[in-house]
Tab-separated table of C-alpha atoms in Angstrom:
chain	number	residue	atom	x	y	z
M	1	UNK	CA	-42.619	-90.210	-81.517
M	2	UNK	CA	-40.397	-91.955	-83.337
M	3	UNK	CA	-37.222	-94.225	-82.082
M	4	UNK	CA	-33.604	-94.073	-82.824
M	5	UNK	CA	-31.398	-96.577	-81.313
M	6	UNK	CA	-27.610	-96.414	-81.198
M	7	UNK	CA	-24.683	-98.881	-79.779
M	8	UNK	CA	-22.849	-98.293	-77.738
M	9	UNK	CA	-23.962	-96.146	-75.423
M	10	UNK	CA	-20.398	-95.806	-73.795
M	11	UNK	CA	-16.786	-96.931	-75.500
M	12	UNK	CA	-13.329	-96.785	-73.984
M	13	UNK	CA	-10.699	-97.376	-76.781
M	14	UNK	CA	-6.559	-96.867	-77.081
M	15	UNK	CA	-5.268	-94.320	-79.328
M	16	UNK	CA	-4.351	-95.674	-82.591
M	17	UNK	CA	-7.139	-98.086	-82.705
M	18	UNK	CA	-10.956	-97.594	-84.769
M	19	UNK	CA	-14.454	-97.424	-83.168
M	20	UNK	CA	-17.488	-98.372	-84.863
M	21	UNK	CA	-20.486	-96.581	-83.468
M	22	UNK	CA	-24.330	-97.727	-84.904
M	23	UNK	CA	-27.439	-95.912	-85.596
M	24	UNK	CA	-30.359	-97.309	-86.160
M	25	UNK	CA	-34.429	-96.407	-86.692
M	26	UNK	CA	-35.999	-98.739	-85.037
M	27	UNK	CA	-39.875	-97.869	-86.017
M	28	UNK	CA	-39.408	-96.288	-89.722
M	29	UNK	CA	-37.383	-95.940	-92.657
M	30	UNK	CA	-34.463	-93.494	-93.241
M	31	UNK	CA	-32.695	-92.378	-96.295
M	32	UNK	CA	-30.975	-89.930	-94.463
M	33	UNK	CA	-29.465	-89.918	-91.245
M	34	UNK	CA	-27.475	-87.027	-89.203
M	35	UNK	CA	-23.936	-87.242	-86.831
M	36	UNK	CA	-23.407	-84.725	-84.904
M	37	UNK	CA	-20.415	-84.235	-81.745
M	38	UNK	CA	-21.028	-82.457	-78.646
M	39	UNK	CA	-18.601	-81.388	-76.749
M	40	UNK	CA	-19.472	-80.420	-73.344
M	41	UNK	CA	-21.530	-77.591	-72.189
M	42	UNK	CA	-21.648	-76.918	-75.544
M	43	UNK	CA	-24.450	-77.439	-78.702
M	44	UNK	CA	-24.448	-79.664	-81.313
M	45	UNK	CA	-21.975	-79.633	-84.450
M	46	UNK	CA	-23.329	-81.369	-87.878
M	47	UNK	CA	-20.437	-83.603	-88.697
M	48	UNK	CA	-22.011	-85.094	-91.717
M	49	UNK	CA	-24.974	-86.223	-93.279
M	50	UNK	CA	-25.927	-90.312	-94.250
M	51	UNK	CA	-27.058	-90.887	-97.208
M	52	UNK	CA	-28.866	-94.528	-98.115
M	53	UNK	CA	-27.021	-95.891	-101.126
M	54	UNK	CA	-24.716	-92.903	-101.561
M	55	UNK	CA	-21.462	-91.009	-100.245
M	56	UNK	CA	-22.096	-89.196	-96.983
M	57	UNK	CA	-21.740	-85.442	-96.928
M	58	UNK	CA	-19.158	-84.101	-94.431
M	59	UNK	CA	-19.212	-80.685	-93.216
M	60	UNK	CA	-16.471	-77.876	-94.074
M	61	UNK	CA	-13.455	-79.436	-91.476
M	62	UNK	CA	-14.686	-82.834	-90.780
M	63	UNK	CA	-11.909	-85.073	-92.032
M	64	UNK	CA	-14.056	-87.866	-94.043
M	65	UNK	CA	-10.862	-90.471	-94.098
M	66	UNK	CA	-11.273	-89.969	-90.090
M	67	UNK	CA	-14.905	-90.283	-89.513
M	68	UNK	CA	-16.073	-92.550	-92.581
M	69	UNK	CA	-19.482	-92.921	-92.218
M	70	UNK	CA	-21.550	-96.160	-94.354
M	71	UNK	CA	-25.396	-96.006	-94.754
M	72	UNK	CA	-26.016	-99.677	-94.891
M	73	UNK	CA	-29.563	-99.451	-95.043
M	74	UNK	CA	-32.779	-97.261	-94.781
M	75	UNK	CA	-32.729	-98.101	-90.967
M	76	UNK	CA	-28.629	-98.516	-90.262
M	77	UNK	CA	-25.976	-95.932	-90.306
M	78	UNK	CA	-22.635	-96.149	-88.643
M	79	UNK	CA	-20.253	-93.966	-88.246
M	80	UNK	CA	-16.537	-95.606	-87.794
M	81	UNK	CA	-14.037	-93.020	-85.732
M	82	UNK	CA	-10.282	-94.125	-87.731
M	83	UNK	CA	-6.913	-94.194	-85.451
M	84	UNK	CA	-8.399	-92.373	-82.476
M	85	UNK	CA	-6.689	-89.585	-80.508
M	86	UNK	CA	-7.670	-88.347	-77.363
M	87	UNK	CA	-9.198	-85.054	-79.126
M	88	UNK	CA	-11.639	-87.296	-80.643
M	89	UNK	CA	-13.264	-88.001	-77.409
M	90	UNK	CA	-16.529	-86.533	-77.489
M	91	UNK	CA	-19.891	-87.375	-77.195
M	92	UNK	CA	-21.834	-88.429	-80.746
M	93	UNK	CA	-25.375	-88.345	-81.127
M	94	UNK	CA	-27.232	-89.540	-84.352
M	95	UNK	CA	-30.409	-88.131	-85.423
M	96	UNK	CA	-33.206	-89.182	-88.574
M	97	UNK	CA	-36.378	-87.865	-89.547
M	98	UNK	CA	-39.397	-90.431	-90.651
M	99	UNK	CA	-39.871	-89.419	-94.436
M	100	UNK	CA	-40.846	-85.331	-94.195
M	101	UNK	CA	-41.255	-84.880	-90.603
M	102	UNK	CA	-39.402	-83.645	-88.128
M	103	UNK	CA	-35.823	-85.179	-86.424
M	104	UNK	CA	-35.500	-87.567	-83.662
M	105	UNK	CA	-32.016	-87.507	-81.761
M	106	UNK	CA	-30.667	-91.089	-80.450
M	107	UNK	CA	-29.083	-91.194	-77.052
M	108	UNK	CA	-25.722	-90.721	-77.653
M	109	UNK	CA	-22.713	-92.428	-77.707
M	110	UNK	CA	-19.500	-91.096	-75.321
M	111	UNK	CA	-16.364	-91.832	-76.830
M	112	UNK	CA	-13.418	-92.120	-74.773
M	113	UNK	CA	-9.779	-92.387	-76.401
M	114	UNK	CA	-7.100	-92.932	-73.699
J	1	UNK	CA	-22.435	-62.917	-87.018
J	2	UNK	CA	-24.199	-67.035	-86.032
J	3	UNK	CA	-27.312	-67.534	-87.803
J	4	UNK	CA	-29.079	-68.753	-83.992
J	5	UNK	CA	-28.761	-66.391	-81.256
J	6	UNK	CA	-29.689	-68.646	-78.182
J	7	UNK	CA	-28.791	-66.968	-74.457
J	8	UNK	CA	-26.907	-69.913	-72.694
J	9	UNK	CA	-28.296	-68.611	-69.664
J	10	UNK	CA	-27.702	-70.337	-66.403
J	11	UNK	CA	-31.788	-69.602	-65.853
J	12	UNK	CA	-32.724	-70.558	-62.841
J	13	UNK	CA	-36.476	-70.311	-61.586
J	14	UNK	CA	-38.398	-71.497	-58.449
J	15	UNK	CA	-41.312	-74.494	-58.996
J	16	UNK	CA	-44.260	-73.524	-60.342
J	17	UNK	CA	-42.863	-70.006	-62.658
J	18	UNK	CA	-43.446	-69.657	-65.707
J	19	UNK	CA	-40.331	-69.915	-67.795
J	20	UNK	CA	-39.650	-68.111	-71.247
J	21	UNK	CA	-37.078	-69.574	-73.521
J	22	UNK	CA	-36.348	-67.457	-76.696
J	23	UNK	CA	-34.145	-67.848	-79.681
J	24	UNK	CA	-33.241	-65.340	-82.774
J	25	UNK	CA	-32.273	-65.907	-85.763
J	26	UNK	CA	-31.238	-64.392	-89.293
J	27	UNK	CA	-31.949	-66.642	-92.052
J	28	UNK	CA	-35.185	-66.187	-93.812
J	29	UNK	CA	-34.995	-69.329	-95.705
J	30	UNK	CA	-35.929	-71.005	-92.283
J	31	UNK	CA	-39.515	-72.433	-92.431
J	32	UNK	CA	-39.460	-75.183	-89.701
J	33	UNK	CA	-38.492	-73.961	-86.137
J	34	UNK	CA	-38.197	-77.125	-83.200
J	35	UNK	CA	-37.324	-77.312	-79.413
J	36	UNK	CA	-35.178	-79.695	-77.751
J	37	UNK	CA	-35.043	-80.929	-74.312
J	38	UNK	CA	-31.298	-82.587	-73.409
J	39	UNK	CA	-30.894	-83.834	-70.092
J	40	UNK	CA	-27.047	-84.439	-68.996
J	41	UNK	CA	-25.462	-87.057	-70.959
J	42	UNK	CA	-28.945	-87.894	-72.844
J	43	UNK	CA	-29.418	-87.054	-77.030
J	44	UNK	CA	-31.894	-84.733	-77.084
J	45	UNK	CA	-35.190	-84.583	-76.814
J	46	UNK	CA	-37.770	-83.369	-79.147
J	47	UNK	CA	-40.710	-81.321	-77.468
J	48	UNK	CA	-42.364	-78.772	-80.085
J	49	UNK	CA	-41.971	-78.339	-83.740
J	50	UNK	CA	-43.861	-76.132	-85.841
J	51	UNK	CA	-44.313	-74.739	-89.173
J	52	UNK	CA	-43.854	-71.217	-90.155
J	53	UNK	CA	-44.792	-68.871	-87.786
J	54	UNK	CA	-47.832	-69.084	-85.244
J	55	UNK	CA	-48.236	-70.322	-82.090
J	56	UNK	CA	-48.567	-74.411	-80.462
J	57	UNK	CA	-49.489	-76.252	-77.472
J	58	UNK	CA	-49.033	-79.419	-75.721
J	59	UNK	CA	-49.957	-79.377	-72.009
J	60	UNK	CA	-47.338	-77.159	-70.738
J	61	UNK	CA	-45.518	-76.316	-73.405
J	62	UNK	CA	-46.458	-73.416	-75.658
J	63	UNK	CA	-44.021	-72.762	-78.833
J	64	UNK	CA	-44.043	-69.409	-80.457
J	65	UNK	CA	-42.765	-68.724	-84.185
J	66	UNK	CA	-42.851	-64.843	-85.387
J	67	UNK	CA	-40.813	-64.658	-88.951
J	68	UNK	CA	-41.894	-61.147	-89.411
J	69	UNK	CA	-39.514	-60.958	-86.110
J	70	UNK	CA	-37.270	-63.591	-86.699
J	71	UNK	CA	-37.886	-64.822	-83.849
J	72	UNK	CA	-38.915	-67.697	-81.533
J	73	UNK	CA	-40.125	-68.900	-78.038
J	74	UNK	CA	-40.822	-71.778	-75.880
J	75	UNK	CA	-43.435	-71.073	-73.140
J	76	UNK	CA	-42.969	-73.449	-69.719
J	77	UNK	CA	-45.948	-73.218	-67.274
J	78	UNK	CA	-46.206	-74.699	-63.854
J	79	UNK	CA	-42.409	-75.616	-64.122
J	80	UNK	CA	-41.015	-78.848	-62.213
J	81	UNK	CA	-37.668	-79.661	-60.815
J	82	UNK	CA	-38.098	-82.229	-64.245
J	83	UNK	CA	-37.866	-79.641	-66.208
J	84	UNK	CA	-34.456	-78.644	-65.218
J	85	UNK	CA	-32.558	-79.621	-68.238
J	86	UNK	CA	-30.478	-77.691	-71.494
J	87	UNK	CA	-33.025	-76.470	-74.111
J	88	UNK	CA	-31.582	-75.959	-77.610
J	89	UNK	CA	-33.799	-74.392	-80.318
J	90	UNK	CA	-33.021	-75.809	-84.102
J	91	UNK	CA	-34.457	-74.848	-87.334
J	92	UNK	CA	-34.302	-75.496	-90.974
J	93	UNK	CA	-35.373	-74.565	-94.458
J	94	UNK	CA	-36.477	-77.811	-95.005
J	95	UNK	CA	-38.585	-80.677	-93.537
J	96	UNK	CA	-36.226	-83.028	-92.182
J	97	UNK	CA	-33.453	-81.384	-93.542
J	98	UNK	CA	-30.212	-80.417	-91.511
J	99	UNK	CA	-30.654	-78.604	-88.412
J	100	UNK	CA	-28.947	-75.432	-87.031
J	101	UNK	CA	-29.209	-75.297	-83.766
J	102	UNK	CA	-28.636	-72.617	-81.141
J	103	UNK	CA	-26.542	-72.724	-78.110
J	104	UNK	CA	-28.746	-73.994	-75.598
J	105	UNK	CA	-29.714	-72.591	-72.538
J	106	UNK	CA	-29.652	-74.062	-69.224
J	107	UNK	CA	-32.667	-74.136	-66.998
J	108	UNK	CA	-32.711	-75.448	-63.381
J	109	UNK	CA	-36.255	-75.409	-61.434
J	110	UNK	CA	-35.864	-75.384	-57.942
J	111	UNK	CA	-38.299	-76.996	-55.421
């Protein structure tokens, strides 16, 4: 199947302060890319969806000045959390399908805001 | 009323039974139906996806669509203490298009 990096895996940051997380497709191209939060013992929530060249798409309640999301390329999306609070810590999983085929999920990145 | 109707179990099963994973759903605009396996702390896993309704196989894994029935299944033979994991059924309307997912259900396989 198909491979979808991210970085970090794991980030520890102060409140008040931004996080850049990274997603990449490693093996194919990808004008559109998926970020999704999980909070624990729970499923996935959509936050928004990365589009190559264009504005991201943000979900009904996703604050888009919070989580601003940039689709550098057709293999690089990142998703920057803005001034962290604790109830941002979550976990945040990326996901991209090769062009008409199904989605492949990276491995997560767990946010921690202290 | 959510459009996936997963049961988030626990399900817990000895080695070797057969598991049965289901998922409902009420959409009819839904034409591409997918497992995932997520193992603690891990982004999830894709292990079946298939097209309208009908059924597919890969080794252990069976995957069941029925649209008449709005309804789907994962089949687990011969389970393993491996397999003990969440599964979380997803679908969409279109290929590679945003997924809805249901709730998961936990599975633990006992030795």
């Amino acid at each position: 199947g198909a491979v979808v990096s991210q970085h970090p895996s794991r980030v520890i940051c102060k409140s008040g302060t931004s996080v850049k997380i990274e997603c990449r497709s490693l093996d194919f191209q990808a004008t559109t890319m998926f970020w999704y939060r999980q909070f624990p013992k729970q499923s996935l929530m959509l936050m928004a969806t990365s589009n190559e060249g264009s504005k991201a798409t943000y979900e009904q309640g996703v604050e888009k000045d919070k989580f601003l999301i940039n689709h550098a390329s057709l293999t690089l999306s990142t998703l920057t959390v803005t001034s962290a609070h604790p109830e941002d810590s979550s976990f945040y999983i990326c996901s991209a399908p090769p062009e008409g085929s199904e989605q492949y999920f990276g491995p997560g990145t767990r946010l921690t805001v202290t | 009323q959510k459009e996936v109707e997963q049961d988030p179990g626990p399900l817990s099963v000895p080695e070797g039974a057969i598991v049965s994973l289901n998922c409902t759903y009420s959409n009819s605009a839904f034409q591409y139906f997918m497992w995932y396996r997520q193992y603690s702390r891990k982004g999830p896993e894709l292990l079946m996806y298939t097209y309208s309704s009908g059924n597919k196989e890969d080794g252990r894994f069976t995957a069941q669509v029925d649209k008449s029935s709005k309804y789907i299944s994962l089949f687990i033979r011969d389970s393993q203490p491996s397999d003990s994991a969440t599964y979380l059924c997803a679908m969409s309307r279109i290929s590679g298009s945003r997924l809805t997912f249901g709730e998961g259900t936990q599975l633990t396989v006992n030795p």
